[in-house]
Structures are given as C-alpha cells and as structure tokens.
Short mmCIF file of N, CA and C in Angstrom, two decimals:
data_model
loop_
_atom_site.label_atom_id
_atom_site.label_comp_id
_atom_site.label_asym_id
_atom_site.label_seq_id
_atom_site.Cartn_x
_atom_site.Cartn_y
_atom_site.Cartn_z
N ALA A 1 -5.12 4.26 -5.14
CA ALA A 1 -5.52 3.21 -6.34
C ALA A 1 -6.69 3.85 -6.86
N ILE A 2 -7.76 4.32 -6.07
CA ILE A 2 -8.61 5.07 -6.68
C ILE A 2 -8.32 6.39 -7.78
N LYS A 3 -7.47 7.05 -6.96
CA LYS A 3 -7.12 8.47 -7.77
C LYS A 3 -6.24 8.24 -9.00
N TYR A 4 -5.32 7.18 -8.91
CA TYR A 4 -4.37 7.00 -10.06
C TYR A 4 -4.83 5.85 -10.94
N ALA A 5 -5.63 5.02 -10.56
CA ALA A 5 -6.03 3.84 -11.42
C ALA A 5 -7.30 3.89 -11.96
N ILE A 6 -8.23 4.32 -11.30
CA ILE A 6 -9.70 4.18 -11.57
C ILE A 6 -10.32 5.70 -12.17
N ALA A 7 -9.89 6.90 -11.37
CA ALA A 7 -10.61 8.03 -11.70
C ALA A 7 -10.24 8.37 -13.10
N PRO A 8 -9.07 8.33 -13.64
CA PRO A 8 -8.86 8.87 -15.05
C PRO A 8 -9.45 8.03 -16.04
N ARG A 9 -9.80 6.96 -15.97
CA ARG A 9 -10.23 5.82 -16.81
C ARG A 9 -11.90 6.00 -16.94
N VAL A 10 -12.44 6.27 -18.23
CA VAL A 10 -13.88 6.28 -18.39
C VAL A 10 -14.53 5.16 -18.05
N GLU A 11 -14.00 3.95 -18.34
CA GLU A 11 -14.42 2.60 -18.38
C GLU A 11 -14.21 2.07 -16.75
N GLY A 12 -13.51 2.76 -15.93
CA GLY A 12 -13.46 2.31 -14.48
C GLY A 12 -12.22 1.41 -14.49
N GLY A 13 -12.30 0.70 -13.33
CA GLY A 13 -11.13 -0.26 -13.18
C GLY A 13 -11.44 -1.07 -12.08
N ARG A 14 -10.36 -1.68 -11.43
CA ARG A 14 -10.51 -2.83 -10.45
C ARG A 14 -9.38 -2.33 -9.27
N VAL A 15 -9.84 -2.52 -8.03
CA VAL A 15 -9.13 -2.47 -6.72
C VAL A 15 -9.40 -3.54 -5.96
N GLU A 16 -8.27 -4.26 -5.49
CA GLU A 16 -8.45 -5.58 -4.55
C GLU A 16 -7.73 -5.37 -3.41
N ILE A 17 -8.44 -5.55 -2.39
CA ILE A 17 -7.72 -5.43 -0.95
C ILE A 17 -7.64 -6.86 -0.41
N GLU A 18 -6.62 -7.23 -0.03
CA GLU A 18 -6.59 -8.80 0.68
C GLU A 18 -5.59 -8.60 1.90
N ALA A 19 -5.98 -9.49 2.80
CA ALA A 19 -5.00 -9.46 4.16
C ALA A 19 -4.97 -10.83 4.79
N HIS A 20 -3.86 -11.28 5.17
CA HIS A 20 -3.64 -12.57 5.88
C HIS A 20 -2.59 -12.44 7.02
N VAL A 21 -2.40 -13.25 7.87
CA VAL A 21 -1.34 -13.06 8.80
C VAL A 21 -0.57 -14.42 8.57
N ARG A 22 0.87 -13.88 8.59
CA ARG A 22 1.76 -15.01 8.41
C ARG A 22 3.03 -14.67 9.37
N ASP A 23 3.67 -15.60 9.86
CA ASP A 23 4.78 -15.52 10.81
C ASP A 23 4.62 -14.17 11.92
N GLY A 24 3.62 -13.90 12.39
CA GLY A 24 3.38 -12.88 13.46
C GLY A 24 3.24 -11.53 12.85
N ARG A 25 2.96 -11.59 11.43
CA ARG A 25 2.87 -10.36 10.66
C ARG A 25 1.72 -10.27 10.18
N LEU A 26 0.97 -9.08 10.03
CA LEU A 26 -0.34 -8.81 9.28
C LEU A 26 0.09 -8.26 7.89
N ILE A 27 -0.28 -8.82 6.82
CA ILE A 27 0.20 -8.55 5.54
C ILE A 27 -1.29 -8.15 4.86
N ILE A 28 -1.28 -6.70 4.44
CA ILE A 28 -2.16 -6.22 3.48
C ILE A 28 -1.69 -5.83 2.20
N ARG A 29 -2.44 -6.28 1.10
CA ARG A 29 -1.84 -5.98 -0.19
C ARG A 29 -3.07 -5.30 -0.89
N LEU A 30 -2.89 -4.09 -1.47
CA LEU A 30 -3.82 -3.37 -2.22
C LEU A 30 -3.29 -3.25 -3.57
N SER A 31 -4.04 -3.82 -4.55
CA SER A 31 -3.71 -4.06 -6.00
C SER A 31 -4.69 -3.34 -6.79
N ASP A 32 -4.13 -2.70 -7.96
CA ASP A 32 -5.33 -2.04 -8.86
C ASP A 32 -4.81 -2.44 -10.27
N ASP A 33 -5.64 -2.19 -11.26
CA ASP A 33 -5.25 -2.66 -12.82
C ASP A 33 -4.97 -1.35 -13.50
N GLY A 34 -4.40 -0.46 -13.03
CA GLY A 34 -4.36 0.95 -13.70
C GLY A 34 -2.94 1.00 -14.37
N PRO A 35 -2.50 2.00 -14.88
CA PRO A 35 -1.34 2.14 -15.51
C PRO A 35 -0.03 1.83 -15.08
N GLY A 36 0.06 1.70 -13.61
CA GLY A 36 1.21 1.15 -13.01
C GLY A 36 1.80 2.19 -11.85
N CYS A 37 2.90 2.07 -11.21
CA CYS A 37 3.40 2.44 -10.13
C CYS A 37 4.35 3.62 -10.37
N GLU A 38 4.71 4.06 -11.58
CA GLU A 38 5.72 4.98 -11.75
C GLU A 38 5.67 6.21 -10.93
N LEU A 39 4.34 6.79 -10.80
CA LEU A 39 4.00 7.98 -10.22
C LEU A 39 4.35 7.80 -8.76
N LEU A 40 4.00 6.77 -8.06
CA LEU A 40 4.27 6.62 -6.81
C LEU A 40 5.69 6.37 -6.20
N GLN A 41 6.36 6.19 -7.21
CA GLN A 41 7.97 5.83 -6.88
C GLN A 41 8.90 7.13 -7.22
N ARG A 42 8.15 8.36 -7.44
CA ARG A 42 8.94 9.55 -7.49
C ARG A 42 9.32 9.86 -6.09
N PRO A 43 10.59 10.57 -5.88
CA PRO A 43 11.18 11.01 -4.68
C PRO A 43 10.20 11.79 -4.00
N ALA A 44 10.30 11.79 -2.56
CA ALA A 44 9.49 12.58 -1.70
C ALA A 44 9.77 14.09 -2.01
N GLY A 45 8.67 14.93 -1.88
CA GLY A 45 8.77 16.44 -2.09
C GLY A 45 8.31 16.74 -3.74
N SER A 46 8.11 15.58 -4.53
CA SER A 46 7.85 16.01 -5.97
C SER A 46 6.66 16.39 -6.25
N GLY A 47 5.72 16.40 -5.06
CA GLY A 47 4.26 16.71 -5.38
C GLY A 47 3.28 15.57 -5.38
N HIS A 48 3.76 14.30 -5.62
CA HIS A 48 2.93 13.14 -5.92
C HIS A 48 3.30 12.27 -4.77
N GLY A 49 2.29 11.32 -4.60
CA GLY A 49 2.54 10.34 -3.54
C GLY A 49 2.56 10.70 -1.91
N VAL A 50 1.75 12.03 -1.89
CA VAL A 50 2.01 12.32 -0.41
C VAL A 50 1.11 11.49 0.44
N GLY A 51 0.07 10.75 0.07
CA GLY A 51 -0.69 9.75 0.78
C GLY A 51 0.09 8.51 1.25
N LEU A 52 0.97 8.13 0.39
CA LEU A 52 1.91 7.01 0.66
C LEU A 52 2.97 7.43 1.63
N ALA A 53 3.39 8.74 1.42
CA ALA A 53 4.41 9.21 2.52
C ALA A 53 3.92 9.36 3.70
N ASN A 54 2.42 9.81 3.64
CA ASN A 54 2.14 9.99 5.06
C ASN A 54 1.69 8.67 5.84
N THR A 55 1.30 7.69 5.16
CA THR A 55 1.14 6.37 5.57
C THR A 55 2.36 5.79 6.16
N ARG A 56 3.37 5.85 5.31
CA ARG A 56 4.84 5.26 5.90
C ARG A 56 5.31 5.89 7.14
N GLU A 57 4.99 7.41 7.18
CA GLU A 57 5.36 8.03 8.57
C GLU A 57 4.36 7.59 9.65
N ARG A 58 3.23 7.57 9.42
CA ARG A 58 2.34 7.15 10.56
C ARG A 58 2.64 5.77 10.91
N LEU A 59 2.83 4.84 9.92
CA LEU A 59 3.23 3.43 10.45
C LEU A 59 4.63 3.56 11.23
N ARG A 60 5.47 4.28 10.79
CA ARG A 60 6.74 4.36 11.48
C ARG A 60 6.62 4.82 12.94
N VAL A 61 5.85 5.77 13.14
CA VAL A 61 5.56 6.27 14.56
C VAL A 61 4.87 5.34 15.28
N LEU A 62 3.79 4.48 14.75
CA LEU A 62 3.21 3.58 15.44
C LEU A 62 4.00 2.37 15.91
N TYR A 63 4.78 1.80 14.82
CA TYR A 63 5.41 0.47 15.05
C TYR A 63 6.78 0.58 15.13
N GLY A 64 7.61 1.72 14.83
CA GLY A 64 8.98 1.66 14.67
C GLY A 64 9.72 1.39 13.37
N GLU A 65 10.95 1.82 13.07
CA GLU A 65 11.31 1.79 11.58
C GLU A 65 11.36 0.09 11.40
N GLU A 66 12.00 -0.58 12.10
CA GLU A 66 12.18 -2.11 11.93
C GLU A 66 10.87 -2.99 11.91
N ALA A 67 9.86 -2.58 12.64
CA ALA A 67 8.63 -3.36 12.86
C ALA A 67 7.67 -3.10 11.65
N GLN A 68 7.70 -2.27 10.84
CA GLN A 68 6.62 -2.05 9.64
C GLN A 68 7.37 -2.02 8.44
N SER A 69 6.71 -2.22 7.28
CA SER A 69 7.26 -2.39 5.89
C SER A 69 6.16 -2.05 4.97
N VAL A 70 6.68 -0.74 4.04
CA VAL A 70 5.68 -0.45 3.10
C VAL A 70 6.31 -0.77 1.67
N ARG A 71 5.89 -1.57 0.91
CA ARG A 71 6.70 -1.80 -0.40
C ARG A 71 5.74 -1.39 -1.68
N ILE A 72 6.14 -0.90 -2.64
CA ILE A 72 5.54 -0.79 -3.94
C ILE A 72 6.07 -1.71 -5.00
N GLU A 73 5.12 -2.42 -5.38
CA GLU A 73 5.56 -3.71 -6.43
C GLU A 73 4.81 -3.15 -7.81
N SER A 74 5.27 -3.46 -8.89
CA SER A 74 4.81 -3.58 -10.34
C SER A 74 4.47 -4.90 -10.67
N PRO A 75 3.46 -5.50 -10.76
CA PRO A 75 3.08 -6.71 -11.21
C PRO A 75 3.37 -6.96 -12.82
N SER A 76 3.87 -8.00 -13.34
CA SER A 76 4.15 -8.33 -14.75
C SER A 76 2.92 -8.18 -15.51
N GLY A 77 1.88 -8.09 -15.23
CA GLY A 77 0.60 -8.10 -15.85
C GLY A 77 0.23 -6.62 -15.90
N GLY A 78 0.84 -5.60 -15.19
CA GLY A 78 0.42 -4.26 -15.12
C GLY A 78 -0.24 -3.78 -13.81
N GLY A 79 -0.74 -2.64 -13.70
CA GLY A 79 -1.16 -2.17 -12.45
C GLY A 79 -0.07 -1.83 -11.47
N CYS A 80 -0.51 -1.91 -10.29
CA CYS A 80 0.28 -1.48 -9.06
C CYS A 80 -0.14 -2.39 -7.86
N ARG A 81 0.83 -2.50 -7.04
CA ARG A 81 0.46 -3.45 -5.75
C ARG A 81 1.24 -2.63 -4.56
N ILE A 82 0.52 -2.14 -3.69
CA ILE A 82 1.19 -1.79 -2.38
C ILE A 82 1.09 -2.83 -1.26
N VAL A 83 2.05 -3.15 -0.56
CA VAL A 83 2.15 -4.18 0.43
C VAL A 83 2.48 -3.66 1.80
N LEU A 84 1.71 -3.75 2.74
CA LEU A 84 2.01 -3.27 3.98
C LEU A 84 2.14 -4.49 4.93
N GLU A 85 3.33 -4.40 5.84
CA GLU A 85 3.43 -5.51 6.62
C GLU A 85 3.67 -4.81 8.13
N LEU A 86 2.76 -5.28 9.00
CA LEU A 86 2.77 -4.89 10.37
C LEU A 86 2.90 -5.98 11.29
N PRO A 87 3.40 -5.61 12.61
CA PRO A 87 3.24 -6.66 13.64
C PRO A 87 1.69 -6.99 13.93
N TYR A 88 1.53 -8.30 14.07
CA TYR A 88 0.13 -8.73 14.32
C TYR A 88 -0.04 -9.05 15.85
N ARG A 89 -1.09 -8.33 16.22
CA ARG A 89 -1.13 -8.28 17.88
C ARG A 89 -2.75 -8.51 17.91
N THR A 90 -3.10 -9.31 19.02
CA THR A 90 -4.45 -9.64 19.29
C THR A 90 -4.78 -9.06 20.66
N ARG A 91 -5.93 -8.75 21.03
CA ARG A 91 -6.22 -8.48 22.15
C ARG A 91 -7.22 -9.54 23.09
N SER A 92 -6.76 -9.78 24.15
CA SER A 92 -7.84 -10.79 24.96
C SER A 92 -9.04 -9.92 25.28
N ARG A 93 -10.02 -10.60 25.22
CA ARG A 93 -11.41 -9.97 25.50
C ARG A 93 -11.68 -10.46 26.95
N PRO A 94 -12.25 -9.36 27.73
CA PRO A 94 -12.61 -9.64 29.16
C PRO A 94 -13.85 -10.48 29.30
#
C-alpha cells in the first residue's frame, strides 16, 4: 500500500488497517486510496507483486493451503483492499 498507493503521489494518501475475529477466523483488511489493484493482480514472475506472493507462500507454509486465504479486492470507490483470513488461535497464560 505504501509503495503503490502513497509513494508516487505528491499529496500522499491513506492506508487503513483493520482486524477482527469472525467464526474462528482472524480477518485482516489493508485498504488504500491509491490508483487500484491492477498491478498486484499480474501473474507471478512478472516482476511485480513479489511482497504479496511472498506473504501468500509464508501463510501457506504456516497454516496450510486450505486454512488461510489472501484476496485482492477493488472497492467501487477506487483504491485497493487486501484481505487476509487466518485461523484464530489463543494461548492460555500460565
């Protein structure tokens, strides 16, 4: 979001991070008001979106193929939204 949405704009921009738990899943949303998500949706190996591909691979290793989800959304008002869904686990404290 910083690299693609804010850095190229002289006037800056907005990045929002929100998280909540629903149905045993931790849902994290990263949104920006930049030009959109087209750059992130290019195929792997195109030289762009390496950070997102790296994130997907790390989450797959940690949680398995079916246990995690990474989605790219294009809100109707513009910008880009990345949604991460992971199993929500808590630890009991001693």
